[in-house]
Tab-separated table of C-alpha atoms in Angstrom:
chain	number	residue	atom	x	y	z
A	1	UNK	CA	156.506	89.635	108.258
A	2	UNK	CA	159.822	89.470	105.900
A	3	UNK	CA	162.982	89.854	107.449
A	4	UNK	CA	166.314	91.531	106.841
A	5	UNK	CA	167.325	90.548	103.444
A	6	UNK	CA	170.821	90.250	101.949
A	7	UNK	CA	172.633	89.422	98.653
A	8	UNK	CA	175.017	87.843	97.938
A	9	UNK	CA	175.591	85.115	100.524
A	10	UNK	CA	178.677	84.425	99.395
A	11	UNK	CA	181.416	86.319	97.650
A	12	UNK	CA	184.897	85.323	96.799
A	13	UNK	CA	187.072	87.881	95.030
A	14	UNK	CA	191.246	88.593	94.458
A	15	UNK	CA	192.633	91.231	96.667
A	16	UNK	CA	192.575	94.782	94.741
A	17	UNK	CA	189.106	94.118	93.236
A	18	UNK	CA	185.984	95.777	94.448
A	19	UNK	CA	183.048	94.203	95.865
A	20	UNK	CA	179.212	95.628	96.994
A	21	UNK	CA	176.850	93.993	99.200
A	22	UNK	CA	173.175	94.963	99.437
A	23	UNK	CA	170.898	95.117	102.272
A	24	UNK	CA	166.681	95.482	102.145
A	25	UNK	CA	165.766	96.001	105.925
A	26	UNK	CA	162.464	95.343	107.404
A	27	UNK	CA	159.486	97.710	105.995
A	28	UNK	CA	159.540	100.743	108.072
A	29	UNK	CA	162.673	100.241	109.816
A	30	UNK	CA	164.451	103.824	109.871
A	31	UNK	CA	167.447	102.451	111.586
A	32	UNK	CA	170.328	100.215	109.463
A	33	UNK	CA	173.509	98.983	110.658
A	34	UNK	CA	176.223	97.320	108.731
A	35	UNK	CA	178.515	95.115	110.910
A	36	UNK	CA	181.719	93.162	109.745
A	37	UNK	CA	182.169	89.966	111.643
A	38	UNK	CA	185.833	88.349	111.282
A	39	UNK	CA	185.929	84.552	112.412
A	40	UNK	CA	186.223	84.098	115.871
A	41	UNK	CA	185.381	87.527	116.799
A	42	UNK	CA	182.103	89.648	117.664
A	43	UNK	CA	180.118	91.884	114.994
A	44	UNK	CA	182.116	95.509	114.479
A	45	UNK	CA	179.760	98.053	113.727
A	46	UNK	CA	181.021	99.826	110.315
A	47	UNK	CA	178.219	102.323	109.818
A	48	UNK	CA	174.656	102.842	110.979
A	49	UNK	CA	171.876	104.970	109.325
A	50	UNK	CA	168.923	106.317	110.870
A	51	UNK	CA	166.845	106.900	107.276
A	52	UNK	CA	169.395	108.320	104.853
A	53	UNK	CA	171.690	109.848	107.131
A	54	UNK	CA	174.706	108.789	108.818
A	55	UNK	CA	174.713	108.146	112.681
A	56	UNK	CA	178.095	106.488	113.298
A	57	UNK	CA	180.633	105.705	110.432
A	58	UNK	CA	183.620	105.721	113.252
A	59	UNK	CA	184.693	102.666	112.595
A	60	UNK	CA	184.421	102.318	108.694
A	61	UNK	CA	187.661	102.408	106.953
A	62	UNK	CA	186.871	105.554	104.980
A	63	UNK	CA	190.028	104.776	102.322
A	64	UNK	CA	188.142	101.638	101.529
A	65	UNK	CA	184.754	101.134	102.628
A	66	UNK	CA	181.645	103.190	101.521
A	67	UNK	CA	177.808	102.658	101.982
A	68	UNK	CA	174.797	104.378	100.954
A	69	UNK	CA	171.064	104.733	101.856
A	70	UNK	CA	170.047	107.109	99.116
A	71	UNK	CA	166.400	106.506	99.521
A	72	UNK	CA	166.394	105.772	103.283
A	73	UNK	CA	165.316	102.467	102.574
A	74	UNK	CA	167.856	99.686	101.255
A	75	UNK	CA	171.776	100.268	101.797
A	76	UNK	CA	175.049	99.046	99.754
A	77	UNK	CA	178.109	98.315	101.251
A	78	UNK	CA	181.016	98.908	98.835
A	79	UNK	CA	184.793	97.941	99.513
A	80	UNK	CA	187.432	99.181	96.635
A	81	UNK	CA	190.114	97.912	96.822
A	82	UNK	CA	189.723	94.720	98.709
A	83	UNK	CA	192.313	93.555	101.158
A	84	UNK	CA	192.907	89.829	102.430
A	85	UNK	CA	191.997	91.038	106.082
A	86	UNK	CA	188.498	92.211	104.910
A	87	UNK	CA	187.853	88.275	104.517
A	88	UNK	CA	184.560	88.354	107.288
A	89	UNK	CA	181.003	88.384	107.206
A	90	UNK	CA	179.005	91.434	106.731
A	91	UNK	CA	175.570	91.530	108.380
A	92	UNK	CA	173.209	93.963	108.248
A	93	UNK	CA	170.198	94.776	110.958
A	94	UNK	CA	167.519	97.268	110.874
A	95	UNK	CA	165.669	98.248	114.206
A	96	UNK	CA	162.424	100.459	114.464
A	97	UNK	CA	162.967	103.574	116.159
A	98	UNK	CA	159.770	103.601	117.985
A	99	UNK	CA	160.461	102.730	121.502
A	100	UNK	CA	162.547	99.996	123.029
A	101	UNK	CA	163.303	97.667	120.159
A	102	UNK	CA	165.765	95.077	119.659
A	103	UNK	CA	167.877	95.209	115.779
A	104	UNK	CA	166.732	92.083	113.564
A	105	UNK	CA	169.540	90.617	110.942
A	106	UNK	CA	170.147	89.071	108.273
A	107	UNK	CA	171.814	85.954	107.229
A	108	UNK	CA	174.800	87.887	105.942
A	109	UNK	CA	177.643	87.956	102.989
A	110	UNK	CA	180.514	85.919	103.566
A	111	UNK	CA	183.301	87.418	101.765
A	112	UNK	CA	186.346	85.694	101.082
A	113	UNK	CA	189.416	87.806	99.604
A	114	UNK	CA	192.277	85.327	98.105
B	1	UNK	CA	183.898	104.854	124.240
B	2	UNK	CA	181.400	102.274	124.650
B	3	UNK	CA	182.841	98.777	125.207
B	4	UNK	CA	181.677	95.296	125.894
B	5	UNK	CA	183.239	92.246	127.620
B	6	UNK	CA	182.332	88.939	127.904
B	7	UNK	CA	184.621	87.132	129.988
B	8	UNK	CA	184.797	83.446	128.464
B	9	UNK	CA	185.775	82.749	125.225
B	10	UNK	CA	184.829	79.501	125.177
B	11	UNK	CA	183.307	77.114	127.167
B	12	UNK	CA	182.505	73.137	127.054
B	13	UNK	CA	179.928	71.502	129.321
B	14	UNK	CA	178.010	68.317	129.382
B	15	UNK	CA	173.997	68.261	129.164
B	16	UNK	CA	171.948	69.050	131.896
B	17	UNK	CA	174.871	71.194	133.440
B	18	UNK	CA	174.086	74.866	134.359
B	19	UNK	CA	175.264	77.668	131.983
B	20	UNK	CA	176.556	81.439	133.401
B	21	UNK	CA	178.006	83.782	130.654
B	22	UNK	CA	179.320	86.776	131.664
B	23	UNK	CA	178.691	90.260	130.114
B	24	UNK	CA	180.182	93.709	131.600
B	25	UNK	CA	180.017	96.921	129.893
B	26	UNK	CA	181.643	100.422	130.090
B	27	UNK	CA	178.579	103.028	129.601
B	28	UNK	CA	177.178	104.550	132.900
B	29	UNK	CA	174.150	106.098	130.914
B	30	UNK	CA	170.747	104.538	130.250
B	31	UNK	CA	171.435	101.537	128.294
B	32	UNK	CA	169.214	98.536	126.335
B	33	UNK	CA	171.025	95.329	127.036
B	34	UNK	CA	170.906	92.314	124.687
B	35	UNK	CA	171.723	88.494	124.341
B	36	UNK	CA	172.077	87.126	121.227
B	37	UNK	CA	172.569	83.635	119.859
B	38	UNK	CA	174.010	82.153	116.422
B	39	UNK	CA	173.491	78.799	115.901
B	40	UNK	CA	176.125	76.759	113.398
B	41	UNK	CA	175.107	78.125	110.071
B	42	UNK	CA	172.531	80.492	111.265
B	43	UNK	CA	172.313	84.232	111.235
B	44	UNK	CA	171.902	86.114	114.519
B	45	UNK	CA	168.997	85.693	116.726
B	46	UNK	CA	167.522	87.722	120.004
B	47	UNK	CA	167.207	85.387	122.789
B	48	UNK	CA	166.223	87.975	125.148
B	49	UNK	CA	166.207	91.628	125.746
B	50	UNK	CA	166.250	94.133	128.408
B	51	UNK	CA	164.762	97.625	128.813
B	52	UNK	CA	163.528	98.513	132.053
B	53	UNK	CA	161.568	97.714	135.042
B	54	UNK	CA	162.578	94.059	136.351
B	55	UNK	CA	166.077	93.363	136.269
B	56	UNK	CA	165.438	89.472	136.121
B	57	UNK	CA	164.411	89.123	132.329
B	58	UNK	CA	163.703	86.136	130.857
B	59	UNK	CA	163.977	84.812	127.302
B	60	UNK	CA	163.409	81.989	124.374
B	61	UNK	CA	164.444	78.106	125.805
B	62	UNK	CA	164.570	78.796	128.978
B	63	UNK	CA	167.584	81.473	129.154
B	64	UNK	CA	167.541	84.310	131.908
B	65	UNK	CA	169.486	87.502	132.324
B	66	UNK	CA	170.112	89.616	135.548
B	67	UNK	CA	171.095	93.251	134.897
B	68	UNK	CA	172.723	94.555	137.796
B	69	UNK	CA	173.363	98.216	137.597
B	70	UNK	CA	176.034	98.797	140.153
B	71	UNK	CA	178.378	96.178	138.196
B	72	UNK	CA	177.569	97.455	134.892
B	73	UNK	CA	176.881	93.649	134.184
B	74	UNK	CA	174.000	91.495	132.340
B	75	UNK	CA	174.761	87.676	132.929
B	76	UNK	CA	173.274	85.281	131.089
B	77	UNK	CA	172.323	82.106	132.564
B	78	UNK	CA	170.500	78.709	132.116
B	79	UNK	CA	169.800	76.131	134.518
B	80	UNK	CA	170.183	72.903	132.748
B	81	UNK	CA	171.692	73.138	129.202
B	82	UNK	CA	170.896	70.581	126.228
B	83	UNK	CA	172.886	69.679	123.201
B	84	UNK	CA	170.984	72.017	121.250
B	85	UNK	CA	172.103	74.732	122.787
B	86	UNK	CA	175.446	74.463	121.154
B	87	UNK	CA	175.939	77.747	119.529
B	88	UNK	CA	177.695	81.218	120.028
B	89	UNK	CA	176.465	83.859	122.498
B	90	UNK	CA	177.034	87.884	122.281
B	91	UNK	CA	176.202	90.436	124.247
B	92	UNK	CA	175.388	93.926	122.765
B	93	UNK	CA	174.793	97.153	124.486
B	94	UNK	CA	172.385	99.777	122.510
B	95	UNK	CA	172.843	103.488	124.099
B	96	UNK	CA	169.939	105.677	123.434
B	97	UNK	CA	172.232	108.829	123.760
B	98	UNK	CA	174.193	107.571	121.206
B	99	UNK	CA	172.016	107.824	118.798
B	100	UNK	CA	170.759	103.797	119.652
B	101	UNK	CA	174.642	102.525	118.621
B	102	UNK	CA	174.502	98.711	119.253
B	103	UNK	CA	177.901	97.619	120.326
B	104	UNK	CA	178.676	93.422	120.542
B	105	UNK	CA	180.964	91.901	122.865
B	106	UNK	CA	183.228	89.244	121.402
B	107	UNK	CA	181.176	86.690	122.029
B	108	UNK	CA	181.363	83.063	123.589
B	109	UNK	CA	181.477	79.725	121.972
B	110	UNK	CA	179.291	77.381	124.272
B	111	UNK	CA	179.851	73.382	123.231
B	112	UNK	CA	177.377	71.037	125.035
B	113	UNK	CA	178.673	67.661	124.847
B	114	UNK	CA	175.562	65.360	124.451
């Protein structure tokens, strides 16, 4: 079974530029999560989708971050404009909604804003 | 709001020592509980999970965790660590009543000295 795919693996941008990250979840997984993991901290949930609907985006900085999952499969997270404090690893995870299941994580995208 | 606390940020121990990492959560409803591990340079991987039943759960690589409902705790243990257990460990809680929102603790960085 293929895992959660994320791209790119690394990205370096200047502040005020925009950037987009892509995630393809495990086939058939209805739930998709985006997390931000700042160095030395635990993953912080940014947004959670179930199919193409948003379940929780309470911690998403909506003035600069946006995410979509238009067809309920792959998802894109965008930052525009980026700030220095956005430097982090952006993790995508997916899980099934059938019964009790765990979330599976991708390798993440390491973003450096300079 | 739901929160997950991990008591130790850093733990240093020698091979063959016993390990116990604390995790407490703040939500009183039905939860699923997880421990994830992140080895250097790798993505988050599931160590073990608790959904229901026996509160003592066994995971991979000799790890186990005990769910104590009255204490809102899910502590991770390993009787004898190896150098290869050097990693960062994250406790996570999923709230079924909140649309399967998955919240992580801040992580504990474990260094096992050979």
